[in-house]
Coordinates of C-alpha atoms in Angstrom, one line a residue:
X1 CA 0.0 0.0 0.0
X2 CA 1.2 3.5 -0.7
X3 CA 1.0 5.0 2.8
X4 CA 1.6 8.7 1.8
X5 CA -0.4 8.8 -1.4
X6 CA -1.6 12.4 -1.9
X7 CA -5.3 11.6 -2.1
X8 CA -6.5 15.0 -1.0
X9 CA -5.0 18.4 -1.7
X10 CA -5.7 21.5 0.4
X11 CA -8.8 23.3 -1.0
X12 CA -8.0 26.2 -3.4
X13 CA -9.9 29.3 -4.1
X14 CA -11.4 28.9 -7.6
X15 CA -14.0 26.7 -9.2
X16 CA -12.2 23.4 -9.5
X17 CA -11.5 19.8 -10.2
X18 CA -10.6 16.3 -8.7
X19 CA -7.9 13.9 -7.7
X20 CA -7.0 10.3 -7.6
X21 CA -10.1 8.4 -6.6
X22 CA -13.1 6.3 -7.5
X23 CA -16.8 6.1 -7.1
X24 CA -19.5 3.8 -5.9
X25 CA -21.8 6.1 -7.8
X26 CA -18.7 6.5 -9.9
X27 CA -19.5 9.1 -12.5
X28 CA -21.6 12.2 -12.7
X29 CA -20.9 14.6 -15.4
X30 CA -20.2 14.4 -19.2
X31 CA -21.5 11.1 -20.4
X32 CA -22.9 9.7 -23.7
X33 CA -26.4 10.2 -22.6
X34 CA -27.3 12.7 -25.3
X35 CA -27.8 15.6 -22.9
X36 CA -25.5 18.2 -21.4
X37 CA -22.0 19.3 -22.6
X38 CA -20.7 15.7 -23.1
X39 CA -23.6 14.6 -25.4
X40 CA -23.0 12.5 -28.5
X41 CA -21.0 9.4 -29.1
X42 CA -17.2 9.6 -28.5
X43 CA -15.2 9.6 -31.7
X44 CA -11.6 9.3 -32.7
X45 CA -9.5 12.4 -33.3
X46 CA -8.4 15.7 -31.8
X47 CA -5.9 16.5 -29.0
X48 CA -6.5 16.0 -25.3
X49 CA -4.8 18.2 -22.8
X50 CA -4.0 17.1 -19.3
X51 CA -3.4 19.8 -16.6
X52 CA -1.8 18.4 -13.5
X53 CA -0.2 19.8 -10.3
X54 CA 2.0 16.8 -9.4
X55 CA 5.0 16.5 -11.8
X56 CA 5.3 13.4 -14.0
X57 CA 8.8 12.9 -12.5
X58 CA 9.7 9.8 -14.5
X59 CA 8.4 7.7 -17.4
X60 CA 10.3 4.4 -16.7
X61 CA 8.0 1.5 -16.0
X62 CA 10.4 0.1 -13.4
X63 CA 10.2 3.2 -11.3
X64 CA 6.5 3.9 -11.3
X65 CA 4.3 3.0 -8.3
X66 CA 1.0 1.6 -9.6
X67 CA -0.3 3.6 -12.5
X68 CA 1.1 6.9 -11.2
X69 CA 0.8 10.2 -13.1
X70 CA -3.0 9.9 -13.4
X71 CA -3.1 6.8 -15.6
X72 CA -0.8 8.4 -18.2
X73 CA 1.7 5.5 -18.1
X74 CA -1.0 3.0 -19.0
X75 CA -1.3 4.8 -22.4
X76 CA 2.3 3.9 -23.2
X77 CA 2.9 0.7 -21.2
X78 CA 0.8 -2.5 -21.4
X79 CA 1.1 -5.1 -18.7
X80 CA 0.2 -8.8 -18.3
X81 CA -3.1 -7.8 -16.7
X82 CA -4.9 -4.5 -16.2
X83 CA -7.9 -3.1 -14.5
X84 CA -11.2 -3.1 -16.2
X85 CA -11.9 0.4 -17.6
X86 CA -15.4 0.8 -16.3
X87 CA -17.3 3.1 -13.9
X88 CA -17.6 2.3 -10.2
X89 CA -17.6 -1.2 -8.9
X90 CA -17.3 -2.7 -12.3
X91 CA -13.9 -1.1 -12.6
X92 CA -12.5 -3.1 -9.6
X93 CA -12.1 -6.2 -11.8
X94 CA -8.7 -7.4 -13.0
X95 CA -8.7 -8.4 -16.7
X96 CA -6.2 -9.7 -19.2
X97 CA -4.0 -7.2 -21.1
X98 CA -0.9 -8.6 -22.8
X99 CA -1.8 -12.0 -21.5
X100 CA -4.6 -14.3 -22.8
X101 CA -6.0 -14.7 -19.3
X102 CA -5.5 -13.8 -15.6
X103 CA -2.8 -16.4 -15.2
X104 CA -2.9 -20.1 -14.4
X105 CA -2.0 -20.8 -10.8
X106 CA -0.6 -24.1 -9.4
X107 CA -2.6 -25.9 -6.9
X108 CA -1.1 -24.0 -4.0
X109 CA -0.8 -20.6 -5.9
X110 CA 3.0 -20.6 -5.7
X111 CA 3.5 -20.8 -9.5
X112 CA 1.7 -18.5 -11.9
X113 CA 1.9 -19.1 -15.7
X114 CA 0.9 -16.6 -18.4
X115 CA 0.5 -16.9 -22.1
X116 CA 0.9 -13.8 -24.3
X117 CA -1.6 -12.9 -27.0
X118 CA -0.5 -13.3 -30.6
X119 CA 0.4 -10.3 -32.7
X120 CA 1.6 -8.0 -30.0
X121 CA 3.9 -5.2 -31.3
X122 CA 6.0 -2.3 -30.0
X123 CA 5.9 1.1 -31.6
X124 CA 8.8 0.1 -34.0
X125 CA 6.9 -2.9 -35.3
X126 CA 9.0 -5.5 -33.4
X127 CA 7.3 -8.3 -31.6
X128 CA 6.7 -8.4 -27.8
X129 CA 8.0 -11.6 -26.3
X130 CA 7.9 -13.3 -22.9
X131 CA 11.7 -12.6 -22.5
X132 CA 10.8 -8.9 -22.7
X133 CA 8.3 -9.3 -19.9
X134 CA 10.9 -11.2 -17.8
X135 CA 13.6 -8.5 -18.5
X136 CA 11.1 -5.7 -17.6
X137 CA 10.5 -7.3 -14.2
X138 CA 14.2 -8.0 -13.6
X139 CA 15.4 -4.4 -14.3
X140 CA 12.9 -3.2 -11.6
X141 CA 15.2 -4.8 -9.1
X142 CA 18.2 -2.5 -10.0
X143 CA 18.9 0.1 -7.3
X144 CA 19.2 2.9 -9.8
X145 CA 15.6 2.1 -11.0
X146 CA 14.0 1.9 -7.6
X147 CA 10.6 3.4 -6.8
X148 CA 8.1 0.8 -7.9
X149 CA 5.9 -1.5 -5.7
X150 CA 8.0 -3.7 -3.4
X151 CA 6.0 -7.0 -3.7
X152 CA 8.2 -8.7 -6.2
X153 CA 11.2 -8.6 -4.0
X154 CA 9.2 -10.3 -1.2
X155 CA 7.3 -12.8 -3.3
X156 CA 9.6 -14.1 -6.0
X157 CA 12.0 -16.9 -5.1
X158 CA 15.5 -15.3 -4.8
X159 CA 14.0 -11.8 -5.1
X160 CA 15.4 -10.7 -1.7
X161 CA 19.0 -11.2 -3.0
X162 CA 18.6 -10.3 -6.7
X163 CA 20.3 -7.0 -7.7
X164 CA 19.0 -6.6 -11.3
X165 CA 20.6 -7.2 -14.7
X166 CA 23.1 -4.3 -14.7
X167 CA 25.9 -6.1 -12.8
X168 CA 27.0 -3.5 -10.2
X169 CA 26.8 -5.8 -7.2
X170 CA 27.8 -9.3 -6.4
X171 CA 26.0 -10.5 -9.5
X172 CA 27.6 -10.0 -12.9
X173 CA 26.1 -8.0 -15.8
X174 CA 23.2 -9.7 -17.4
X175 CA 22.4 -11.6 -14.2
X176 CA 19.0 -13.3 -14.5
X177 CA 16.3 -14.1 -11.9
X178 CA 15.8 -17.9 -12.1
X179 CA 12.3 -17.8 -10.6
X180 CA 11.0 -16.2 -13.8
X181 CA 11.0 -18.7 -16.6
X182 CA 10.3 -18.3 -20.3
X183 CA 9.9 -21.7 -21.9
X184 CA 8.9 -20.2 -25.2
X185 CA 8.4 -16.7 -26.8
X186 CA 4.8 -16.5 -25.5
X187 CA 5.0 -18.1 -22.1
X188 CA 6.3 -16.6 -18.8
X189 CA 6.2 -18.4 -15.5
X190 CA 6.7 -16.9 -12.0
X191 CA 7.7 -19.1 -9.0
X192 CA 6.9 -17.6 -5.6
X193 CA 8.0 -18.2 -2.0
X194 CA 4.5 -18.5 -0.7
X195 CA 0.9 -18.8 -2.0
X196 CA -0.3 -15.5 -3.4
X197 CA -3.9 -15.5 -4.7
X198 CA -3.7 -11.8 -5.7
X199 CA -0.9 -12.2 -8.2
X200 CA -3.1 -11.2 -11.2
X201 CA -3.6 -7.9 -9.4
X202 CA 0.1 -7.4 -8.9
X203 CA 0.6 -8.1 -12.7
X204 CA -1.2 -4.9 -13.4
X205 CA 1.8 -3.0 -12.1
X206 CA 4.1 -1.2 -14.6
X207 CA 7.0 -3.4 -13.6
X208 CA 5.3 -6.1 -15.8
X209 CA 5.6 -3.9 -18.9
X210 CA 7.8 -5.5 -21.5
X211 CA 11.2 -4.0 -22.1
X212 CA 13.5 -5.4 -24.9
X213 CA 17.0 -5.8 -23.4
X214 CA 18.7 -4.4 -26.5
X215 CA 16.7 -1.2 -26.3
X216 CA 17.3 -0.6 -22.6
X217 CA 19.3 2.5 -21.9
X218 CA 19.2 2.2 -18.1
X219 CA 18.5 5.4 -16.3
X220 CA 18.1 7.2 -19.7
X221 CA 15.2 4.8 -20.8
X222 CA 12.6 7.1 -19.2
X223 CA 13.4 9.8 -21.8
X224 CA 12.3 7.7 -24.7
X225 CA 10.7 4.4 -23.5
X226 CA 9.5 1.9 -26.2
X227 CA 5.7 1.9 -26.3
X228 CA 3.6 -1.3 -26.1
X229 CA 0.4 0.8 -25.6
X230 CA -1.8 2.9 -27.9
X231 CA 0.5 6.0 -27.6
X232 CA 4.2 6.7 -27.9
X233 CA 6.3 9.4 -26.4
X234 CA 7.3 12.0 -29.0
X235 CA 8.7 14.6 -26.7
X236 CA 9.6 14.8 -23.0
X237 CA 10.5 18.3 -21.8
X238 CA 11.8 19.4 -18.5
X239 CA 12.0 15.9 -16.9
X240 CA 8.4 15.2 -17.4
X241 CA 7.1 18.8 -17.0
X242 CA 5.6 18.4 -20.5
X243 CA 4.9 15.0 -22.0
X244 CA 3.6 14.9 -25.6
X245 CA 2.1 11.6 -26.9
X246 CA 1.0 10.5 -30.4
X247 CA -0.5 7.3 -31.7
X248 CA 1.5 4.1 -31.8
X249 CA 0.9 2.9 -35.3
X250 CA 1.5 -0.7 -34.4
X251 CA -0.9 -0.9 -31.5
X252 CA -3.9 -3.0 -32.4
X253 CA -7.3 -2.6 -30.7
X254 CA -8.0 -6.2 -31.6
X255 CA -5.5 -7.2 -28.8
X256 CA -6.6 -4.5 -26.4
X257 CA -10.2 -4.4 -25.3
X258 CA -9.7 -1.9 -22.5
X259 CA -8.0 1.2 -23.9
X260 CA -10.3 3.2 -26.3
X261 CA -7.5 5.6 -27.4
X262 CA -9.9 8.2 -29.0
X263 CA -7.6 11.3 -29.2
X264 CA -4.9 11.5 -31.9
X265 CA -2.6 13.3 -29.5
X266 CA -2.3 13.9 -25.8
X267 CA -0.4 16.8 -24.3
X268 CA 0.4 16.4 -20.5
X269 CA 1.4 19.5 -18.6
X270 CA 2.6 18.9 -15.0
X271 CA 3.8 20.9 -12.1
X272 CA 1.1 23.6 -12.6
X273 CA -0.4 25.7 -9.8
X274 CA -3.7 24.3 -8.6
X275 CA -5.5 27.5 -8.9
X276 CA -4.3 27.9 -12.4
X277 CA -5.5 24.4 -13.3
X278 CA -8.9 25.0 -11.8
X279 CA -9.4 28.3 -13.5
X280 CA -8.4 27.0 -16.9
X281 CA -10.8 24.1 -16.6
X282 CA -13.6 26.3 -15.3
X283 CA -13.1 28.8 -18.2
X284 CA -12.6 26.1 -20.8
X285 CA -11.4 28.5 -23.5
X286 CA -9.3 27.3 -26.5
X287 CA -7.5 24.1 -26.0
X288 CA -8.6 24.0 -22.3
X289 CA -12.1 23.1 -23.5
X290 CA -10.6 19.7 -24.3
X291 CA -8.7 19.4 -21.0
X292 CA -8.8 17.3 -17.9
X293 CA -7.0 17.0 -14.6
X294 CA -6.3 13.9 -12.5
X295 CA -4.8 15.3 -9.3
X296 CA -6.6 18.5 -8.1
X297 CA -9.4 18.2 -5.6
X298 CA -12.6 20.1 -5.2
X299 CA -12.9 21.7 -1.8
X300 CA -15.9 23.1 0.1
X301 CA -15.6 26.6 -1.4
X302 CA -15.6 25.2 -4.9
X303 CA -18.6 23.0 -4.2
X304 CA -20.5 25.9 -2.9
X305 CA -19.8 27.9 -6.1
X306 CA -20.7 25.0 -8.3
X307 CA -24.2 24.8 -6.7
X308 CA -25.3 27.9 -8.6
X309 CA -23.5 27.1 -11.9
X310 CA -25.3 24.4 -13.8
X311 CA -22.8 24.5 -16.6
X312 CA -19.9 23.7 -14.2
X313 CA -22.0 21.2 -12.2
X314 CA -22.6 19.1 -15.3
X315 CA -18.9 18.8 -15.8
X316 CA -18.0 17.3 -12.5
X317 CA -17.1 13.6 -12.1
X318 CA -17.4 11.9 -8.7
X319 CA -15.2 9.2 -7.4
X320 CA -14.4 7.0 -4.4
X321 CA -11.1 5.2 -3.9
X322 CA -10.0 2.5 -1.4
X323 CA -8.8 4.8 1.3
X324 CA -9.4 5.2 5.0
X325 CA -8.5 8.1 7.3
X326 CA -8.3 7.1 11.0
X327 CA -7.0 7.7 14.5
X328 CA -4.1 5.4 15.3
X329 CA -3.2 4.1 18.8
X330 CA 0.2 2.8 19.9
X331 CA -0.6 0.5 22.8
X332 CA 3.0 0.5 24.0
X333 CA 2.5 4.1 25.1
X334 CA 0.3 4.8 28.2
X335 CA -2.6 5.2 28.6
X336 CA -3.3 3.6 25.3
X337 CA -2.1 0.2 26.6
X338 CA -5.5 0.0 28.3
X339 CA -8.2 -1.3 25.9
X340 CA -10.9 0.6 27.9
X341 CA -9.2 3.9 27.2
X342 CA -9.0 3.1 23.5
X343 CA -12.7 2.1 23.5
X344 CA -13.7 5.3 25.4
X345 CA -12.0 7.4 22.7
X346 CA -13.8 5.3 20.0
X347 CA -17.1 6.1 21.6
X348 CA -16.3 9.8 22.2
X349 CA -15.4 10.8 18.7
X350 CA -17.9 12.8 16.8
X351 CA -17.6 11.6 13.2
X352 CA -20.1 14.3 12.1
X353 CA -17.6 17.0 13.4
X354 CA -14.7 15.2 11.7
X355 CA -16.6 14.9 8.4
X356 CA -17.5 18.6 8.5
X357 CA -13.8 19.4 9.1
X358 CA -13.0 17.3 6.0
X359 CA -15.3 19.4 3.9
X360 CA -18.7 17.9 4.6
X361 CA -20.6 14.8 3.5
X362 CA -20.0 15.6 -0.2
X363 CA -16.3 15.1 0.3
X364 CA -16.1 12.5 3.1
X365 CA -18.2 9.5 4.3
X366 CA -18.3 8.4 7.9
X367 CA -16.4 5.2 8.6
X368 CA -16.7 2.6 11.3
X369 CA -14.7 -0.1 9.5
X370 CA -11.0 0.0 8.6
X371 CA -11.7 -1.5 5.2
X372 CA -13.0 0.9 2.6
X373 CA -16.8 0.7 2.1
X374 CA -16.6 -1.2 -1.2
X375 CA -17.6 -4.8 -2.0
X376 CA -14.3 -5.5 -3.7
X377 CA -12.4 -5.0 -0.4
X378 CA -14.8 -7.4 1.4
X379 CA -16.5 -4.5 3.2
X380 CA -18.6 -5.8 6.1
X381 CA -20.5 -3.2 7.9
X382 CA -19.9 -3.3 11.6
X383 CA -19.6 -0.8 14.5
X384 CA -18.1 -2.2 17.6
X385 CA -18.4 1.1 19.5
X386 CA -21.6 2.6 18.2
X387 CA -21.8 6.3 19.0
X388 CA -23.9 7.6 16.2
X389 CA -22.9 10.7 14.3
X390 CA -22.2 12.9 17.3
X391 CA -20.3 10.5 19.6
X392 CA -21.4 9.0 22.9
X393 CA -19.7 10.9 25.7
X394 CA -21.7 9.2 28.4
X395 CA -20.5 5.7 27.3
X396 CA -17.0 7.0 27.0
X397 CA -17.1 8.6 30.5
X398 CA -18.3 5.3 32.0
X399 CA -15.4 3.4 30.4
X400 CA -12.9 6.0 31.6
X401 CA -14.2 5.6 35.1
X402 CA -13.8 1.8 34.9
X403 CA -10.2 2.4 33.6
X404 CA -9.5 4.6 36.7
X405 CA -9.8 8.0 35.0
X406 CA -13.0 9.1 36.6
X407 CA -11.6 12.6 37.1
X408 CA -10.8 12.9 33.5
X409 CA -7.9 12.1 31.2
X410 CA -5.3 14.2 29.3
X411 CA -3.8 12.8 26.1
X412 CA -1.6 14.2 23.2
X413 CA -2.7 13.9 19.6
X414 CA 0.0 14.2 17.0
X415 CA -0.9 15.6 13.6
X416 CA 0.5 17.4 10.5
X417 CA 0.8 21.2 10.5
X418 CA 0.0 21.1 6.8
X419 CA -3.5 22.3 6.1
X420 CA -5.3 19.4 4.5
X421 CA -8.5 17.4 4.9
X422 CA -6.8 14.2 6.2
X423 CA -4.1 14.6 8.9
X424 CA -4.1 18.4 9.3
X425 CA -5.1 20.8 12.2
X426 CA -8.7 21.0 11.1
X427 CA -9.3 17.3 11.7
X428 CA -7.2 17.3 14.9
X429 CA -9.3 20.2 16.3
X430 CA -12.5 18.4 15.5
X431 CA -11.3 15.3 17.4
X432 CA -10.1 17.5 20.3
X433 CA -13.5 19.2 20.6
X434 CA -15.5 15.9 20.5
X435 CA -13.3 14.2 23.1
X436 CA -13.6 17.2 25.4
X437 CA -17.3 16.4 25.9
X438 CA -16.3 13.0 27.4
X439 CA -13.8 14.5 29.9
X440 CA -10.8 13.8 27.7
X441 CA -8.5 16.8 27.3
X442 CA -6.5 16.6 24.1
X443 CA -3.3 18.5 23.6
X444 CA -2.5 19.0 20.0
X445 CA 1.0 18.4 18.8
X446 CA 1.7 19.5 15.2
X447 CA 4.7 18.5 13.2
X448 CA 5.9 19.6 9.8
X449 CA 4.7 17.1 7.2
X450 CA 8.0 15.3 6.6
X451 CA 8.7 15.1 10.4
X452 CA 5.1 13.9 10.9
X453 CA 5.6 11.1 8.4
X454 CA 9.0 10.0 9.8
X455 CA 7.7 9.9 13.4
X456 CA 4.5 8.1 12.8
X457 CA 6.2 5.4 10.7
X458 CA 9.1 4.7 13.1
X459 CA 8.9 2.0 15.7
X460 CA 11.2 4.0 18.0
X461 CA 9.5 7.2 19.2
X462 CA 6.2 6.5 17.5
X463 CA 3.5 8.7 19.2
X464 CA 0.8 7.0 21.3
X465 CA -2.1 8.7 19.5
X466 CA -2.0 10.3 16.0
X467 CA -3.9 10.9 12.8
X468 CA -3.1 8.6 9.9
X469 CA -4.4 7.3 6.6
X470 CA -4.0 4.3 4.3
X471 CA -4.8 3.6 0.7
X472 CA -4.9 0.6 -1.6
X473 CA -2.7 -0.5 -4.4
X474 CA -5.5 -2.7 -5.7
X475 CA -9.0 -3.6 -4.5
X476 CA -8.5 -6.4 -2.0
X477 CA -9.1 -6.8 1.8
X478 CA -6.1 -8.9 2.8
X479 CA -3.4 -6.7 1.0
X480 CA -5.1 -3.6 2.5
X481 CA -5.1 -4.9 6.1
X482 CA -1.8 -6.9 6.2
X483 CA 0.7 -4.0 6.3
X484 CA -1.2 -2.4 9.2
X485 CA -2.0 -5.5 11.3
X486 CA 0.2 -8.5 10.3
X487 CA 2.9 -8.8 13.0
X488 CA 5.5 -10.1 10.5
X489 CA 5.4 -6.9 8.7
X490 CA 6.6 -4.8 11.6
X491 CA 9.7 -3.0 10.5
X492 CA 12.0 -1.9 13.2
X493 CA 14.7 -0.1 11.2
X494 CA 12.6 1.5 8.5
X495 CA 9.1 2.7 7.6
X496 CA 6.7 0.7 9.8
X497 CA 2.9 0.9 9.2
X498 CA 1.8 -1.5 11.9
X499 CA 1.2 1.3 14.3
X500 CA -0.3 -0.9 17.0
X501 CA 2.6 -3.3 16.8
X502 CA 0.1 -6.1 16.6
X503 CA 1.7 -9.5 16.4
X504 CA -1.1 -12.0 17.0
X505 CA -0.2 -15.6 15.7
X506 CA -3.9 -16.4 15.1
X507 CA -4.4 -13.2 13.0
X508 CA -1.1 -13.7 11.2
X509 CA -2.2 -17.2 10.2
X510 CA -5.5 -15.9 8.9
X511 CA -3.6 -13.4 6.7
X512 CA -1.8 -16.3 5.1
X513 CA -4.9 -18.3 4.6
X514 CA -6.8 -15.3 3.0
X515 CA -3.7 -14.4 0.9
X516 CA -3.6 -17.8 -0.7
X517 CA -7.2 -17.7 -2.0
X518 CA -7.3 -17.2 -5.8
X519 CA -11.0 -16.4 -6.0
X520 CA -11.4 -12.6 -5.4
X521 CA -14.9 -12.9 -4.1
X522 CA -14.0 -15.6 -1.6
X523 CA -10.9 -13.7 -0.5
X524 CA -12.9 -10.5 0.0
X525 CA -15.4 -12.3 2.2
X526 CA -12.7 -13.7 4.4
X527 CA -11.0 -10.3 4.5
X528 CA -14.1 -8.6 5.6
X529 CA -14.5 -11.0 8.5
X530 CA -10.9 -10.5 9.5
X531 CA -11.4 -6.7 9.5
X532 CA -14.3 -7.1 11.9
X533 CA -12.3 -9.4 14.1
X534 CA -9.4 -6.9 14.3
X535 CA -11.7 -4.0 14.7
X536 CA -12.9 -5.4 18.1
X537 CA -9.5 -4.8 19.5
X538 CA -9.9 -1.0 19.3
X539 CA -6.5 -0.4 17.8
X540 CA -7.7 2.4 15.6
X541 CA -10.7 4.6 15.2
X542 CA -11.8 4.8 11.5
X543 CA -13.0 8.3 10.8
X544 CA -14.0 8.7 7.1
X545 CA -13.5 7.5 3.6
X546 CA -12.8 10.4 1.2
X547 CA -15.0 11.4 -1.8
X548 CA -13.4 13.0 -4.8
X549 CA -14.9 15.3 -7.5
X550 CA -13.3 16.4 -10.7
X551 CA -14.0 19.1 -13.3
X552 CA -13.4 18.5 -17.0
X553 CA -13.3 20.8 -20.0
X554 CA -16.6 21.5 -21.7
X555 CA -15.7 19.5 -24.8
X556 CA -14.6 16.4 -23.0
X557 CA -16.7 13.2 -23.4
X558 CA -16.8 9.7 -22.0
X559 CA -15.8 10.3 -18.4
X560 CA -15.0 7.0 -16.7
X561 CA -14.0 6.8 -13.0
X562 CA -13.5 3.4 -11.5
X563 CA -13.4 2.2 -7.9
X564 CA -9.9 0.9 -8.5
X565 CA -8.1 4.2 -8.9
X566 CA -10.7 7.0 -8.7
X567 CA -8.7 8.8 -11.4
X568 CA -10.5 9.9 -14.5
X569 CA -9.4 7.2 -17.0
X570 CA -7.5 8.9 -19.8
X571 CA -7.7 5.8 -21.9
X572 CA -11.5 6.3 -22.2
X573 CA -11.7 10.0 -22.8
X574 CA -12.8 11.5 -26.1
X575 CA -12.8 15.2 -27.2
X576 CA -15.3 17.0 -29.3

């Protein structure tokens, strides 16, 4: 999971857009319904402009985490599998991409075999082979190409010692990872250390994009990567500040059912000021009428303005992503070692106040479960400490008295000083005010954002009580919960996400059993039950699941936002 994923930017002061997330009621706005600014069927042609605040810092598939850059990489790189490009819950399904299927697992899911489709080509017309997929994965192990998801190093046999094919360590140049086999040009086999039922989801990562060894230029590859997708890079200016894409003439829609690739050209501008992005989308003049953004959020002020502007309101897409904002306890710090104190705080929190601090119900949904409220994650509605919307200070006070704090309790809540709708002072103050009603005095301790991240992810010196958040790499309960609650994932000398230091052998075993299930629905069901079981321990207080809204240019059509990423899917967008 990407712990510090920027899912929610501070609100800006103009009519605005959205960010990286998905929707149960996934899309509102320009559709193909025949009414409104996006009416009519999408058609090929034209140029799409992408206006983003976050810089597209690299274009090397080995260094990308998930589909970073607002889905832009998925226009250039195809992988063994991919997400289904559909609205809402339908978009949480994993589907074949370069491969003919989702992979064939061995009986115990420790060996996964993939067969490539026939007729796959790069932009230069050369054939894509299984050796290219193997090499693409191998180069992601090189230290100079770090930045991608860490799972392969942990899951592949020999992965923990492999240093990549460039030969700068103990292994010579061209060193191969034996746990990836290519018995023929269309077959690739992965041998794992343990059963992994979610391997088809992992195979959507850009590390599985094919790279021909002869075309690899190492750290320079990002400047001109070889395309396997519908678009090729024609110009990369300012280290990703501007990325210009044109059609790949050798991409075939007959081998790619997911990417529609309507525009002829795509111009990606990154590193822009949020207010500028929002103003350009709102005005929609010239090329900006055919523009989108994937990383700028609507805030309360923008929503208020949109209420009275039907034209803008019709151009807003809505999304939900697998993300949870919560209060974290470290039970190794007093008084949070006492379950009754943790339960009392759980009862005392007013989620209504917290949601209001996060921008209101249009931007945040109350949470009582750690898992996101989506079926794909195995969401199982439960509330072990029911307090309604406003909290239950009477119940909290009773528990405090039982814990020996009848005269009240003083605690410290650590948060970020950065003004945001997740871990910032607004949320911290809302928690402080609601706990005060239960006789709990909360001292607020704000840290600069980098210091806040370092402290809350370090085993040594981790606060006893702090704001936190967690987001999904793909829709699944077990991989969402494990880094937070699997005791074997406690990291003592690096970034640790198991804030409660929970190391329960029974729960660890359950993680293994759920992780080995290859049926996503069955795995989700077990994951939901595990979430409910862990929730009873009061190791965290789920606060809310964010909601995201995104403005698009007036001539943009076919807006698709899935519950996998929440990002407006560029591969589906058409322009008038």
